[in-house]
mmCIF file of C-alpha atoms in Angstrom:
data_model
loop_
_atom_site.group_PDB
_atom_site.id
_atom_site.type_symbol
_atom_site.label_atom_id
_atom_site.label_comp_id
_atom_site.label_asym_id
_atom_site.label_seq_id
_atom_site.Cartn_x
_atom_site.Cartn_y
_atom_site.Cartn_z
ATOM 1 C CA GLN A 1 60.208 48.018 -65.734
ATOM 2 C CA GLN A 2 57.321 49.616 -63.936
ATOM 3 C CA LYS A 3 54.970 51.521 -66.211
ATOM 4 C CA THR A 4 53.980 55.094 -65.395
ATOM 5 C CA ASP A 5 51.700 57.433 -67.370
ATOM 6 C CA ASN A 6 54.588 59.602 -68.583
ATOM 7 C CA MET A 7 56.706 56.613 -69.572
ATOM 8 C CA ARG A 8 54.117 54.366 -71.207
ATOM 9 C CA ASP A 9 55.862 54.354 -74.610
ATOM 10 C CA TRP A 10 59.066 53.128 -72.944
ATOM 11 C CA TRP A 11 57.701 49.907 -71.474
ATOM 12 C CA ASP A 12 60.452 47.719 -72.931
ATOM 13 C CA PHE A 13 63.012 50.476 -73.582
ATOM 14 C CA ASP A 14 66.605 49.628 -72.598
ATOM 15 C CA ASN A 15 69.514 51.517 -74.192
ATOM 16 C CA SER A 16 71.992 48.885 -73.062
ATOM 17 C CA ALA A 17 70.188 45.892 -74.527
ATOM 18 C CA SER A 18 69.612 44.659 -78.060
ATOM 19 C CA ASP A 19 66.081 43.961 -79.304
ATOM 20 C CA ASP A 20 66.683 40.253 -78.758
ATOM 21 C CA ASP A 21 67.487 40.854 -75.089
ATOM 22 C CA ILE A 22 64.407 42.957 -74.313
ATOM 23 C CA VAL A 23 61.440 41.319 -72.629
ATOM 24 C CA SER A 24 58.368 42.633 -74.429
ATOM 25 C CA CYS A 25 54.934 42.930 -72.879
ATOM 26 C CA LYS A 26 53.285 43.490 -76.281
ATOM 27 C CA GLY A 27 50.853 41.059 -77.910
ATOM 28 C CA LEU A 28 51.792 40.929 -81.610
ATOM 29 C CA LYS A 29 54.933 42.910 -82.423
ATOM 30 C CA ALA A 30 56.544 43.553 -85.833
ATOM 31 C CA GLY A 31 59.705 45.432 -86.722
ATOM 32 C CA LYS A 32 58.701 46.777 -90.145
ATOM 33 C CA ALA A 33 55.130 45.844 -91.051
ATOM 34 C CA LEU A 34 52.182 44.098 -89.434
ATOM 35 C CA VAL A 35 49.435 42.856 -91.786
ATOM 36 C CA ILE A 36 46.223 41.165 -90.651
ATOM 37 C CA SER A 37 43.905 39.932 -93.401
ATOM 38 C CA GLY A 38 41.826 37.254 -91.688
ATOM 39 C CA GLY A 39 41.403 34.897 -88.786
ATOM 40 C CA SER A 40 40.305 35.454 -85.212
ATOM 41 C CA ILE A 41 42.773 37.058 -82.798
ATOM 42 C CA THR A 42 42.222 37.614 -79.079
ATOM 43 C CA ILE A 43 44.923 39.422 -77.103
ATOM 44 C CA ASP A 44 45.180 40.464 -73.459
ATOM 45 C CA ALA A 45 48.501 42.304 -73.157
ATOM 46 C CA GLN A 46 50.150 44.489 -70.553
ATOM 47 C CA ASP A 47 51.570 46.772 -73.281
ATOM 48 C CA ASP A 48 50.343 47.366 -76.888
ATOM 49 C CA ALA A 49 48.122 44.560 -78.145
ATOM 50 C CA LEU A 50 49.189 45.125 -81.786
ATOM 51 C CA HIS A 51 52.467 46.977 -82.414
ATOM 52 C CA THR A 52 54.765 47.741 -85.311
ATOM 53 C CA ASP A 53 57.795 49.997 -85.655
ATOM 54 C CA GLY A 54 56.630 50.665 -89.225
ATOM 55 C CA ASP A 55 53.231 50.276 -90.908
ATOM 56 C CA MET A 56 50.111 48.306 -89.962
ATOM 57 C CA THR A 57 47.292 47.182 -92.273
ATOM 58 C CA ILE A 58 44.134 45.388 -91.166
ATOM 59 C CA SER A 59 41.860 44.221 -93.998
ATOM 60 C CA GLY A 60 39.902 41.330 -92.537
ATOM 61 C CA GLY A 61 39.366 38.954 -89.655
ATOM 62 C CA GLU A 62 38.374 39.783 -86.108
ATOM 63 C CA CYS A 63 40.604 41.256 -83.397
ATOM 64 C CA ILE A 64 39.458 41.374 -79.767
ATOM 65 C CA LEU A 65 41.990 43.407 -77.820
ATOM 66 C CA SER A 66 42.560 44.180 -74.134
ATOM 67 C CA THR A 67 45.649 46.137 -73.191
ATOM 68 C CA GLY A 68 47.256 48.362 -70.602
ATOM 69 C CA ASP A 69 48.490 50.651 -73.379
ATOM 70 C CA ASP A 70 47.424 50.958 -77.050
ATOM 71 C CA GLY A 71 45.054 48.580 -78.768
ATOM 72 C CA ALA A 72 46.913 49.044 -82.054
ATOM 73 C CA HIS A 73 50.055 51.196 -82.353
ATOM 74 C CA ALA A 74 52.054 51.855 -85.523
ATOM 75 C CA ALA A 75 55.083 54.132 -85.561
ATOM 76 C CA LEU A 76 54.286 55.267 -89.114
ATOM 77 C CA SER A 77 50.898 54.405 -90.659
ATOM 78 C CA LEU A 78 47.845 52.429 -89.579
ATOM 79 C CA THR A 79 45.271 51.493 -92.238
ATOM 80 C CA VAL A 80 42.000 49.663 -91.633
ATOM 81 C CA LEU A 81 40.280 48.409 -94.781
ATOM 82 C CA GLY A 82 37.960 45.789 -93.315
ATOM 83 C CA GLY A 83 37.424 43.263 -90.566
ATOM 84 C CA LYS A 84 36.182 43.779 -87.049
ATOM 85 C CA ILE A 85 38.258 45.376 -84.285
ATOM 86 C CA THR A 86 37.005 45.455 -80.712
ATOM 87 C CA VAL A 87 39.192 47.197 -78.131
ATOM 88 C CA LEU A 88 37.703 46.226 -74.777
ATOM 89 C CA THR A 89 40.210 48.128 -72.599
ATOM 90 C CA SER A 90 43.112 50.403 -73.520
ATOM 91 C CA TYR A 91 44.972 53.584 -72.704
ATOM 92 C CA GLU A 92 44.578 54.684 -76.335
ATOM 93 C CA GLY A 93 42.613 52.631 -78.830
ATOM 94 C CA LEU A 94 44.418 53.242 -82.133
ATOM 95 C CA GLU A 95 47.576 55.326 -82.491
ATOM 96 C CA ALA A 96 49.862 56.182 -85.422
ATOM 97 C CA ASN A 97 51.187 59.210 -87.269
ATOM 98 C CA GLN A 98 49.077 58.517 -90.381
ATOM 99 C CA ILE A 99 45.720 56.805 -89.768
ATOM 100 C CA THR A 100 43.313 55.812 -92.547
ATOM 101 C CA LEU A 101 40.016 54.121 -91.692
ATOM 102 C CA ALA A 102 38.315 52.990 -94.892
ATOM 103 C CA GLY A 103 36.131 50.063 -93.854
ATOM 104 C CA GLY A 104 35.320 47.433 -91.300
ATOM 105 C CA GLU A 105 33.687 47.705 -87.898
ATOM 106 C CA LEU A 106 35.529 49.318 -84.976
ATOM 107 C CA ASP A 107 34.350 49.454 -81.366
ATOM 108 C CA ILE A 108 36.936 51.182 -79.187
ATOM 109 C CA THR A 109 37.030 51.831 -75.448
ATOM 110 C CA ALA A 110 39.908 53.936 -74.089
ATOM 111 C CA SER A 111 40.851 55.587 -70.809
ATOM 112 C CA ASP A 112 42.588 58.325 -72.818
ATOM 113 C CA ASP A 113 42.234 59.036 -76.564
ATOM 114 C CA GLY A 114 40.098 56.736 -78.666
ATOM 115 C CA ILE A 115 41.902 57.280 -81.981
ATOM 116 C CA ASN A 116 45.059 59.398 -82.048
ATOM 117 C CA ALA A 117 47.083 60.616 -85.042
ATOM 118 C CA ASN A 118 50.250 61.564 -83.179
ATOM 119 C CA SER A 119 53.165 63.823 -84.018
ATOM 120 C CA GLY A 120 55.575 60.929 -84.297
ATOM 121 C CA ASN A 121 57.889 62.460 -81.698
ATOM 122 C CA PRO A 122 58.484 60.060 -78.787
ATOM 123 C CA PRO A 123 58.672 61.246 -75.191
ATOM 124 C CA THR A 124 62.098 61.800 -73.684
ATOM 125 C CA MET A 125 63.254 59.560 -70.878
ATOM 126 C CA PRO A 126 64.567 61.303 -67.750
ATOM 127 C CA GLY A 127 68.200 62.198 -68.436
ATOM 128 C CA GLN A 128 67.835 61.602 -72.187
ATOM 129 C CA ASP A 129 68.160 64.404 -74.745
ATOM 130 C CA ALA A 130 66.159 64.870 -77.934
ATOM 131 C CA ALA A 131 68.892 63.363 -80.099
ATOM 132 C CA ASP A 132 68.762 60.116 -78.137
ATOM 133 C CA SER A 133 64.969 59.977 -78.260
ATOM 134 C CA ALA A 134 65.056 60.350 -82.056
ATOM 135 C CA THR A 135 66.577 56.870 -82.316
ATOM 136 C CA THR A 136 63.344 55.234 -81.151
ATOM 137 C CA ASP A 137 60.658 53.883 -83.467
ATOM 138 C CA ASP A 138 58.104 56.735 -83.331
ATOM 139 C CA THR A 139 60.015 59.243 -85.486
ATOM 140 C CA THR A 140 58.586 60.884 -88.621
ATOM 141 C CA ASP A 141 58.472 64.367 -90.090
ATOM 142 C CA LYS A 142 55.010 63.939 -91.628
ATOM 143 C CA GLN A 143 52.066 66.093 -90.593
ATOM 144 C CA PRO A 144 49.719 63.855 -88.544
ATOM 145 C CA VAL A 145 46.563 62.888 -90.433
ATOM 146 C CA LEU A 146 43.450 61.042 -89.282
ATOM 147 C CA LEU A 147 41.407 60.233 -92.412
ATOM 148 C CA ILE A 148 38.073 58.391 -92.255
ATOM 149 C CA THR A 149 36.497 57.347 -95.551
ATOM 150 C CA GLY A 150 34.303 54.427 -94.491
ATOM 151 C CA GLY A 151 33.412 51.815 -91.923
ATOM 152 C CA LYS A 152 31.284 51.754 -88.800
ATOM 153 C CA ILE A 153 33.184 53.359 -85.937
ATOM 154 C CA THR A 154 32.143 53.595 -82.286
ATOM 155 C CA VAL A 155 34.411 55.222 -79.711
ATOM 156 C CA ASN A 156 33.980 55.518 -75.943
ATOM 157 C CA ALA A 157 36.898 57.585 -74.655
ATOM 158 C CA ASP A 158 37.656 59.291 -71.351
ATOM 159 C CA GLY A 159 40.190 61.466 -73.205
ATOM 160 C CA ASP A 160 39.731 62.858 -76.708
ATOM 161 C CA GLY A 161 37.460 60.798 -78.926
ATOM 162 C CA LEU A 162 39.045 61.529 -82.309
ATOM 163 C CA ASP A 163 42.390 63.271 -81.827
ATOM 164 C CA SER A 164 44.741 64.483 -84.535
ATOM 165 C CA ASN A 165 47.838 66.540 -83.855
ATOM 166 C CA GLY A 166 47.425 67.681 -87.457
ATOM 167 C CA ASP A 167 44.531 67.159 -89.880
ATOM 168 C CA LEU A 168 41.220 65.448 -89.131
ATOM 169 C CA ARG A 169 39.406 64.588 -92.372
ATOM 170 C CA VAL A 170 36.107 62.726 -92.615
ATOM 171 C CA GLU A 171 34.884 61.675 -96.061
ATOM 172 C CA GLY A 172 32.593 58.772 -95.180
ATOM 173 C CA GLY A 173 31.635 56.229 -92.581
ATOM 174 C CA ASP A 174 29.113 55.896 -89.778
ATOM 175 C CA ILE A 175 30.834 57.426 -86.738
ATOM 176 C CA THR A 176 29.648 57.645 -83.129
ATOM 177 C CA ILE A 177 31.932 59.325 -80.603
ATOM 178 C CA ASN A 178 31.152 59.177 -76.898
ATOM 179 C CA GLY A 179 33.746 61.606 -75.650
ATOM 180 C CA PRO A 180 34.877 62.602 -72.187
ATOM 181 C CA SER A 181 32.746 63.721 -69.275
ATOM 182 C CA ASN A 182 35.695 65.711 -67.890
ATOM 183 C CA GLY A 183 36.506 69.225 -69.046
ATOM 184 C CA GLY A 184 40.128 68.643 -70.043
ATOM 185 C CA ASN A 185 39.443 66.823 -73.315
ATOM 186 C CA GLY A 186 37.024 66.923 -76.232
ATOM 187 C CA ALA A 187 35.046 64.525 -78.388
ATOM 188 C CA LEU A 188 36.975 65.979 -81.352
ATOM 189 C CA ASP A 189 40.502 67.396 -81.032
ATOM 190 C CA ILE A 190 41.973 68.983 -84.172
ATOM 191 C CA GLY A 191 45.610 70.054 -84.375
ATOM 192 C CA THR A 192 44.991 73.650 -85.380
ATOM 193 C CA GLU A 193 47.915 74.701 -83.188
ATOM 194 C CA ASN A 194 50.149 72.756 -85.605
ATOM 195 C CA GLY A 195 48.507 74.102 -88.762
ATOM 196 C CA GLY A 196 46.042 71.239 -88.988
ATOM 197 C CA ALA A 197 42.430 71.509 -90.138
ATOM 198 C CA GLY A 198 39.170 69.705 -89.449
ATOM 199 C CA VAL A 199 37.313 68.966 -92.688
ATOM 200 C CA ILE A 200 34.196 66.872 -93.272
ATOM 201 C CA ALA A 201 33.022 65.952 -96.764
ATOM 202 C CA GLY A 202 30.854 62.876 -96.230
ATOM 203 C CA GLY A 203 29.562 60.248 -93.860
ATOM 204 C CA THR A 204 27.447 60.565 -90.740
ATOM 205 C CA LEU A 205 29.074 61.665 -87.494
ATOM 206 C CA ILE A 206 27.787 62.374 -84.007
ATOM 207 C CA ALA A 207 30.202 63.343 -81.247
ATOM 208 C CA LEU A 208 29.067 63.859 -77.648
ATOM 209 C CA GLY A 209 31.310 65.480 -75.058
ATOM 210 C CA THR A 210 31.850 68.463 -72.800
ATOM 211 C CA SER A 211 31.590 72.039 -74.029
ATOM 212 C CA SER A 212 34.795 73.310 -72.401
ATOM 213 C CA MET A 213 37.042 71.705 -75.041
ATOM 214 C CA THR A 214 34.556 71.152 -77.839
ATOM 215 C CA GLU A 215 35.570 71.671 -81.485
ATOM 216 C CA ASN A 216 33.720 71.575 -84.787
ATOM 217 C CA PHE A 217 34.838 71.107 -88.381
ATOM 218 C CA GLY A 218 36.171 74.112 -90.289
ATOM 219 C CA SER A 219 34.861 76.344 -93.056
ATOM 220 C CA THR A 220 36.594 74.395 -95.847
ATOM 221 C CA SER A 221 34.230 71.463 -95.235
ATOM 222 C CA THR A 222 31.865 70.581 -98.076
ATOM 223 C CA GLN A 223 29.314 68.856 -95.815
ATOM 224 C CA CYS A 224 27.375 70.779 -93.187
ATOM 225 C CA ALA A 225 28.011 70.197 -89.489
ATOM 226 C CA PHE A 226 26.652 71.878 -86.392
ATOM 227 C CA LEU A 227 27.704 72.139 -82.760
ATOM 228 C CA VAL A 228 25.205 72.735 -79.972
ATOM 229 C CA THR A 229 25.688 72.995 -76.212
ATOM 230 C CA MET A 230 22.984 72.483 -73.615
ATOM 231 C CA ASN A 231 22.372 71.548 -70.013
ATOM 232 C CA SER A 232 24.200 68.426 -68.923
ATOM 233 C CA PHE A 233 22.583 65.119 -69.743
ATOM 234 C CA GLY A 234 23.344 61.680 -68.354
ATOM 235 C CA ALA A 235 23.672 58.128 -69.592
ATOM 236 C CA GLY A 236 20.707 56.229 -70.953
ATOM 237 C CA GLU A 237 18.974 59.263 -72.461
ATOM 238 C CA THR A 238 17.416 59.074 -75.934
ATOM 239 C CA ILE A 239 18.905 61.611 -78.335
ATOM 240 C CA THR A 240 16.961 62.602 -81.446
ATOM 241 C CA ILE A 241 17.832 65.064 -84.213
ATOM 242 C CA THR A 242 15.015 66.269 -86.454
ATOM 243 C CA ASP A 243 14.598 68.834 -89.215
ATOM 244 C CA SER A 244 11.920 71.562 -89.298
ATOM 245 C CA GLN A 245 9.407 69.148 -90.875
ATOM 246 C CA GLY A 246 9.889 66.628 -88.073
ATOM 247 C CA ASN A 247 11.909 64.165 -90.139
ATOM 248 C CA VAL A 248 14.311 62.167 -87.942
ATOM 249 C CA LEU A 249 17.917 62.434 -89.085
ATOM 250 C CA TYR A 250 19.413 60.587 -86.119
ATOM 251 C CA THR A 251 18.334 58.723 -83.014
ATOM 252 C CA GLY A 252 20.433 56.962 -80.391
ATOM 253 C CA VAL A 253 21.067 56.536 -76.671
ATOM 254 C CA THR A 254 23.709 58.378 -74.624
ATOM 255 C CA VAL A 255 26.260 56.305 -72.710
ATOM 256 C CA LYS A 256 27.690 58.929 -70.320
ATOM 257 C CA SER A 257 27.173 62.477 -69.100
ATOM 258 C CA ALA A 258 27.967 65.334 -71.504
ATOM 259 C CA ASN A 259 26.619 68.699 -72.641
ATOM 260 C CA SER A 260 27.716 69.213 -76.255
ATOM 261 C CA VAL A 261 26.761 67.625 -79.566
ATOM 262 C CA VAL A 262 28.544 67.798 -82.925
ATOM 263 C CA PHE A 263 26.522 66.343 -85.790
ATOM 264 C CA SER A 264 27.135 66.049 -89.513
ATOM 265 C CA SER A 265 25.185 64.277 -92.218
ATOM 266 C CA ALA A 266 24.594 64.538 -95.943
ATOM 267 C CA ASP A 267 20.979 65.380 -95.003
ATOM 268 C CA LEU A 268 21.952 68.732 -93.463
ATOM 269 C CA VAL A 269 21.165 71.783 -95.593
ATOM 270 C CA VAL A 270 22.420 75.341 -95.212
ATOM 271 C CA GLY A 271 19.661 77.623 -93.864
ATOM 272 C CA GLU A 272 17.536 74.782 -92.440
ATOM 273 C CA THR A 273 16.598 74.599 -88.755
ATOM 274 C CA TYR A 274 17.312 71.458 -86.739
ATOM 275 C CA THR A 275 16.269 70.370 -83.272
ATOM 276 C CA VAL A 276 18.317 68.246 -80.878
ATOM 277 C CA THR A 277 16.274 66.564 -78.143
ATOM 278 C CA ILE A 278 17.920 64.572 -75.335
ATOM 279 C CA GLY A 279 15.564 63.048 -72.820
ATOM 280 C CA SER A 280 13.344 65.857 -71.581
ATOM 281 C CA ILE A 281 15.812 68.637 -72.505
#
């Protein structure tokens, strides 16, 4: 079947065929659970590189993934405890209803969302009603949650960088988000429209993107975060964040054009003044 953007989750969908009859374009595919604890895995797949209709856990090893759809897709939960995951090309890097990132090293490149905690409701095929669509694998009533407690995470996304249709919670980790240069998406996308909240309580996070869709963490956070917008900057610019005494809290290099910065660190203090310098800005 030919893949289109609005039918990407239906790559190997066929109501008239059993699972055994369907030709899958996925790399590694599991019905109930997919567990990776070691080894070296390289996948170049037309559909999801790693896929499960249930839960996925990655605790070790190295995965190098190239895909026309998701790097790793779980219908229910996706947990990363360790290992190294490199998504070279993807539509979305990681996708599941419940995502927990607690360790390891992740480097994700995506043409849409980098990491997406989805609603668990699959799209409806033309001519198919909601009752039919509920028989597919991506069905859950749980509030989407993207929880980050550890690990080194780098995202380069043309869509949303970190996207949760519910809660986005950060409690640890070293996180760098290079979000979109277009105005239709944001480096952070929190599901406030679904009652979700953005909360940060630990770790270091910098998220670069465009100001039109920019979001920051909410007032229930226990770690400070700030959002600043400025004139547009391009790729290859040095970004530095300093406190009022000139101490450097962060330094890095931009990878694409943007004009907003969200930053959070345990070093931030209420009432202090901070300066963000990008190139000559």
